[in-house]
Amino acid sequence: MKKLCALLFVLTSLLNAQDNEKACKTFSRVSEMLQQNHFKPKKVDDSLSVFVFNQVVDGLDDNHVLFTATEFDKLAVHKNQIDDYINKKDCAFFTDFISVYRTALERNKKFIEEISAEKLTYTTTDTMRYSKGAYPYLKEPERIKKYLRKKITLDILEDIAELSKNKDSLTKQLPALFETSKQKITSTYLCRADNLLSPADGFENAVYGKFYNAFCTYFDPHSAYFNYNEKASFVSTISSQNYSLGLYVNQEDDEQMVVEEVVPGGPAFKSEKIEKGDKIIKLTANKQEYIISCASMDAVTNIVNSDSYRDVALTLRKQDGSLYTVTLTKEKMRDDDNAVYSYVLGEGTEKTGYIKIPSFYSGYEDGKRAGMAEDVAAEVKKLKEQKITGLIIDLQYNGGGSMDEAVRMAGMFINFGPISILTDKQMKYNTLRDYNRGMLYDGPMVVLVNGLTASASEFFAGVMQDYNRAVIVGSPTLGKASMQTIMPLDEKEQSDFIKITVDRFYRVNGKSSQYTGIIPDVKLPMLFSDIMPRESKMANALLNDTIDVKLRYSKLPVLPIKNAVSQSEGRIKANASFTAINSLNQRVNVLYNADKKPLPITFSNVFDDVHSTDSLYKDVKDVMDTESTLGVSGTYNALGTDEYVKTVNEYKIKNIKRDPYILEGMKILLDLSAGKDR
């Protein structure tokens, strides 16, 4: 028996060594490709080692409640050595991270199982303490278990508190509610523990991936490592066609996914089983099962979007409570969430065209479907036929996408001339130009942006601003003026990829929006603006600079824009919605920046804490739900049943009426038209 155990140990060690050797080749290849291709490569030195170590350890245990102090110390010996390991192509250190992480997760799972079998109480004397920084690692595993028990009890009480705003009623039902919620919370904890121990791509690969990705983000926040599924999921966000199950789903407050619509002709429709209102309980793909209530959204998104998960088994619950399972094979279908759409705003002779661009997607690989720019051109043509007097291009929440599409679209709205200057790591300048004389639309324009407008959408807004072609309205954009390309680490295998920042783009005046973002001509307050992600807040972001260029280009007169901006600023000061947004932002910032006080874990205290922000978020919801009387006409060409198309149109029109930025954009266009007439 001892010989058998020894043999198994030797075999396991050999397999680990082989895995580490393969991972080391991948790590070295990631390093080589970044050095060769990155716009601003960095030395592989101790600074990189420290950054990668901190990123990986924080990613594995961000709250310092998984590893013991001894386990952390075992990992910390590698903190300044990772650069040396890469240069020497010696990745034996992976074994320590894999072993320590697995041991800690298995211990935590055991603790959760023990706690779930214990008699927990809601009359504790425990207190949960909060800190914006991580606490020191705990020395004894039993202290970790004590923390877990405290956290699970807190989660149970929070789960109960969220059932109602009637504290007295919940207090009376507390004994029964506590036991029901305990089963739900501990089951979720166990499910999450199992998911971490058995990720879809393998435990070791999950750890390796964290190192590869941390290495990439040391160079800049937009360089990244992708496995095949992650790459497919990323590409789906900038495509108007993806492999699909033919379902539209919505995640409800109880973390269940509900079928919102079954797309006619799609895989779900062909099954003749799935109906609107059915709840998705679990997904099974590639022999891996995912319980929706506890699976990470990244895992679910990969299953839904990656073409490597062609066959997916869904377990659903009908509204009568009956369960059933159906296996679907994905088919390539149009993605309505990314598609461009338009409406006509206003009534009478003053009609404003409105085009929403969710992302800068490219055309289909088979060439049968146009890209975003061509879709925009088709919408502009439709709007011109309706005699619009102005055009709003809405890039709010547009995270970018294809730069080729952005260049094509910019050329549609200027006469001709330079659009941007592209630079590579050698600082060689490549001027991007629009060679086609004439404009698809030559009337007044407004471009709407906000803090989540990024990359290609910032690029387009910058061109329109430089040419005085449009009034830019909203809040400062994200500040990403760099370009990335996705490359396979191995041309033959095509299983591992790296997204590398290879170029930066500058505006035609030599300035850059990198780090700072596009500053709107008309600045409007945005809800939660101070806590939104910004390039300037991201670790290792490329800094702003300028280049010395003198490009010749013909700007439109600036006076009409100045006059329209001046009139808009007067309206904004008296606008109730914008005043309310400014007030709400102040309240949110106070809440966000304040140190949270220790919370006694009793139902009364937890209930008060859970509902302490009710009034704030009621006010936020009231502002966001306020509808104007703006006239909106047109129909979005959605896929689905007549009922679904009607629902989609009602939803989109309601969102337009609730958006004060769109209404102000329309008023600015009316001012521009009036100035033009004079």
XYZ file of C-alpha atoms in Angstrom, residues 147-473:
327
model
C -14.953 34.831 10.337
C -16.831 32.600 7.871
C -19.480 31.786 10.481
C -19.896 35.482 11.187
C -20.097 36.374 7.477
C -22.617 33.609 6.720
C -24.799 34.730 9.628
C -24.637 38.310 8.349
C -25.575 37.192 4.820
C -28.541 35.221 6.187
C -29.840 38.260 8.081
C -29.304 40.501 5.039
C -31.198 38.013 2.875
C -34.129 38.150 5.302
C -33.970 41.961 5.594
C -34.290 42.291 1.820
C -37.619 40.425 1.828
C -39.592 43.398 3.123
C -39.373 46.909 4.494
C -41.641 45.933 7.401
C -39.180 45.254 10.234
C -41.803 44.191 12.783
C -43.361 41.652 10.436
C -40.005 40.075 9.592
C -38.999 39.985 13.260
C -42.106 37.945 14.111
C -41.278 35.418 11.367
C -37.553 35.380 12.101
C -37.171 31.789 13.436
C -38.717 30.197 10.335
C -37.169 32.676 7.889
C -33.723 32.192 9.418
C -33.698 28.426 8.801
C -34.953 28.812 5.223
C -32.418 31.511 4.435
C -29.608 29.569 6.143
C -30.150 26.664 3.755
C -30.148 29.018 0.770
C -27.008 30.945 1.816
C -24.914 27.937 2.851
C -25.892 26.103 -0.356
C -24.723 29.117 -2.359
C -21.437 29.256 -0.429
C -20.834 25.542 -1.073
C -21.715 25.892 -4.741
C -19.259 28.763 -5.142
C -16.566 26.766 -3.339
C -17.121 23.862 -5.744
C -16.943 26.213 -8.738
C -13.604 27.609 -7.554
C -12.224 24.110 -7.020
C -13.487 22.831 -10.381
C -13.428 25.671 -12.938
C -14.353 24.820 -16.517
C -10.815 25.185 -17.882
C -9.161 23.269 -15.029
C -7.845 24.357 -11.645
C -4.206 24.722 -12.682
C -5.139 26.634 -15.848
C -7.232 29.066 -13.794
C -4.164 29.875 -11.653
C -1.855 30.118 -14.675
C -4.337 32.487 -16.350
C -4.215 34.879 -13.392
C -0.440 35.142 -13.769
C -0.585 35.667 -17.529
C -3.226 38.357 -17.178
C -1.444 40.160 -14.319
C 1.728 40.170 -16.435
C -0.159 41.796 -19.328
C -1.832 44.482 -17.205
C 1.568 45.552 -15.870
C 2.178 47.022 -19.320
C -1.200 48.789 -19.466
C -4.782 48.129 -18.296
C -6.043 47.115 -21.746
C -3.524 44.400 -22.565
C -4.820 41.001 -21.494
C -4.462 37.260 -21.815
C -7.390 35.225 -23.170
C -7.974 31.523 -23.363
C -10.137 30.424 -26.297
C -13.464 30.884 -24.500
C -12.524 34.275 -23.043
C -11.456 35.463 -26.484
C -14.751 34.290 -28.037
C -16.720 36.029 -25.283
C -14.773 39.277 -25.813
C -15.196 39.219 -29.594
C -18.958 38.714 -29.160
C -19.186 42.157 -27.506
C -18.046 43.849 -30.735
C -19.947 41.717 -33.219
C -23.483 41.978 -34.528
C -23.653 38.229 -35.122
C -22.818 35.472 -32.633
C -23.436 31.821 -31.922
C -26.671 31.890 -29.982
C -29.162 29.679 -28.182
C -31.969 31.888 -29.523
C -33.006 33.171 -26.101
C -33.296 36.562 -24.468
C -33.018 36.287 -20.696
C -33.207 38.599 -17.714
C -31.642 38.067 -14.297
C -34.104 38.701 -11.482
C -33.398 39.856 -7.919
C -33.377 36.257 -6.653
C -30.448 35.580 -9.035
C -32.543 33.336 -11.270
C -32.477 33.788 -15.039
C -35.902 34.145 -16.646
C -36.614 33.636 -20.353
C -37.803 36.978 -21.719
C -38.263 35.864 -25.310
C -37.736 32.848 -27.544
C -36.436 34.025 -30.931
C -38.397 32.484 -33.834
C -36.253 30.155 -35.934
C -33.560 29.816 -33.275
C -32.435 26.674 -31.397
C -34.721 27.319 -28.397
C -37.707 27.901 -30.693
C -37.030 24.662 -32.569
C -37.021 22.689 -29.315
C -40.760 23.460 -28.931
C -40.311 23.249 -25.156
C -38.967 26.562 -23.884
C -41.486 29.313 -23.235
C -41.382 32.919 -22.095
C -41.354 33.073 -18.273
C -39.489 29.777 -17.752
C -36.663 30.023 -15.197
C -33.207 28.677 -16.060
C -31.976 26.720 -13.036
C -28.701 25.343 -14.380
C -26.552 25.008 -17.488
C -24.431 22.022 -18.469
C -21.792 22.367 -21.162
C -18.644 20.385 -21.962
C -19.488 18.016 -19.070
C -19.459 20.923 -16.596
C -22.564 21.879 -14.592
C -23.330 25.442 -13.486
C -26.031 26.307 -10.967
C -27.249 29.777 -11.981
C -27.754 31.047 -8.434
C -24.084 30.568 -7.545
C -22.148 30.454 -10.811
C -19.955 33.413 -11.661
C -21.351 35.649 -14.384
C -18.054 35.247 -16.288
C -18.619 31.484 -16.462
C -22.237 31.865 -17.586
C -21.272 34.533 -20.141
C -18.570 32.285 -21.597
C -21.054 29.429 -21.997
C -23.601 31.704 -23.649
C -21.155 33.502 -25.976
C -18.280 31.135 -26.747
C -18.543 28.971 -29.845
C -16.616 26.205 -28.039
C -19.805 25.525 -26.068
C -21.886 24.497 -29.070
C -24.148 22.068 -27.181
C -25.698 23.378 -23.972
C -28.134 21.497 -21.743
C -30.524 23.789 -19.866
C -32.592 22.776 -16.868
C -35.618 25.057 -16.546
C -38.631 25.407 -14.276
C -42.075 26.109 -15.708
C -44.344 28.584 -13.968
C -46.333 25.606 -12.610
C -43.161 24.422 -10.846
C -42.338 21.458 -13.114
C -38.690 20.931 -14.105
C -37.415 19.857 -17.518
C -34.091 19.660 -19.344
C -33.439 20.416 -23.011
C -30.193 20.319 -24.991
C -29.691 23.056 -27.586
C -27.078 23.395 -30.325
C -26.069 26.992 -30.989
C -26.568 28.644 -34.342
C -25.142 31.884 -35.705
C -27.726 34.633 -35.203
C -27.948 38.410 -35.185
C -27.217 40.119 -31.847
C -29.857 42.811 -31.328
C -28.106 44.184 -28.235
C -25.217 45.537 -30.339
C -27.189 46.669 -33.371
C -27.557 50.319 -34.424
C -31.081 51.754 -34.362
C -32.786 55.099 -34.971
C -35.928 57.085 -34.166
C -37.342 60.489 -35.050
C -37.710 62.962 -32.184
C -40.093 65.908 -32.086
C -43.160 66.728 -34.086
C -44.199 68.964 -36.929
C -41.521 70.491 -39.152
C -38.775 70.393 -36.494
C -37.809 66.731 -36.661
C -34.595 65.515 -35.052
C -32.967 62.276 -36.120
C -31.667 60.079 -33.311
C -29.199 57.212 -33.857
C -28.083 54.976 -31.011
C -24.777 53.130 -31.485
C -24.263 50.539 -28.697
C -20.848 49.423 -30.017
C -18.540 49.762 -33.022
C -19.047 46.241 -34.336
C -17.466 44.980 -37.519
C -19.067 43.078 -40.385
C -19.599 39.347 -40.442
C -16.689 37.137 -41.373
C -18.607 35.703 -44.339
C -19.153 39.205 -45.708
C -22.922 38.814 -45.768
C -23.543 41.438 -43.099
C -22.423 45.064 -43.071
C -20.452 46.602 -40.237
C -21.585 49.379 -37.928
C -20.658 52.260 -40.286
C -22.744 50.847 -43.118
C -25.648 50.264 -40.736
C -25.392 53.897 -39.588
C -25.411 55.014 -43.232
C -28.644 53.086 -43.780
C -30.250 54.715 -40.724
C -29.128 58.192 -41.861
C -30.700 57.570 -45.263
C -34.012 56.603 -43.599
C -33.934 59.687 -41.383
C -33.158 62.051 -44.276
C -36.196 60.717 -46.109
C -38.235 61.924 -43.131
C -36.856 65.472 -43.554
C -34.937 65.741 -40.276
C -33.497 69.169 -39.377
C -30.769 67.863 -37.064
C -29.089 64.623 -35.994
C -28.130 63.194 -32.586
C -25.505 60.434 -32.479
C -25.766 58.734 -29.074
C -22.470 57.183 -27.904
C -23.339 57.034 -24.216
C -22.125 53.754 -22.667
C -20.431 52.811 -25.964
C -17.197 51.038 -24.985
C -15.750 51.120 -28.496
C -14.862 48.267 -30.831
C -13.548 48.330 -34.388
C -11.363 51.341 -35.218
C -11.863 50.661 -38.939
C -15.588 51.231 -38.452
C -14.880 54.429 -36.474
C -12.698 55.772 -39.300
C -15.359 54.960 -41.909
C -18.073 56.584 -39.846
C -16.042 59.756 -39.198
C -15.504 60.131 -42.942
C -19.268 60.073 -43.508
C -19.724 63.347 -41.601
C -16.793 65.484 -42.811
C -16.135 66.712 -46.343
C -12.624 65.270 -46.656
C -9.266 65.504 -44.897
C -7.195 63.985 -42.091
C -9.061 62.169 -39.321
C -6.360 61.086 -36.910
C -2.670 60.301 -36.496
C -1.721 56.753 -35.563
C 1.649 56.053 -33.925
C 3.433 52.795 -33.172
C 6.217 51.928 -30.702
C 8.819 53.538 -33.024
C 6.648 56.704 -33.049
C 6.173 56.431 -36.800
C 3.249 58.624 -37.804
C 0.476 57.292 -40.008
C -2.175 59.857 -40.915
C -5.643 58.392 -41.303
C -7.634 60.317 -43.912
C -11.068 60.561 -45.424
C -10.494 60.709 -49.174
C -14.153 60.870 -50.158
C -15.391 64.365 -50.814
C -18.862 65.165 -49.516
C -20.887 64.207 -46.469
C -23.616 61.658 -46.026
C -25.381 64.206 -43.815
C -24.416 67.898 -43.690
C -26.967 69.260 -41.187
C -26.440 70.263 -37.542
C -25.215 67.457 -35.262
C -24.928 66.636 -31.576
C -22.828 63.748 -30.247
C -23.792 62.462 -26.780
C -21.009 61.013 -24.604
C -20.448 60.084 -20.973
C -17.858 58.534 -18.673
C -18.360 55.091 -20.216
C -17.845 56.317 -23.780
C -14.479 54.797 -24.689
C -11.909 54.076 -27.371
C -13.419 54.037 -30.893
C -16.419 56.090 -29.754
C -14.081 58.687 -28.195
C -12.157 58.698 -31.466
C -15.284 59.581 -33.453
C -16.354 62.270 -30.976
C -12.873 63.816 -31.129
C -12.955 64.064 -34.926
C -16.377 65.726 -34.847
C -15.097 68.212 -32.233
C -11.885 69.015 -34.106
C -13.789 69.848 -37.287
C -16.493 71.818 -35.392
C -18.788 69.324 -37.065
C -20.899 68.599 -33.985
C -21.550 69.845 -30.482
C -20.216 67.256 -28.017
C -22.638 66.977 -25.109
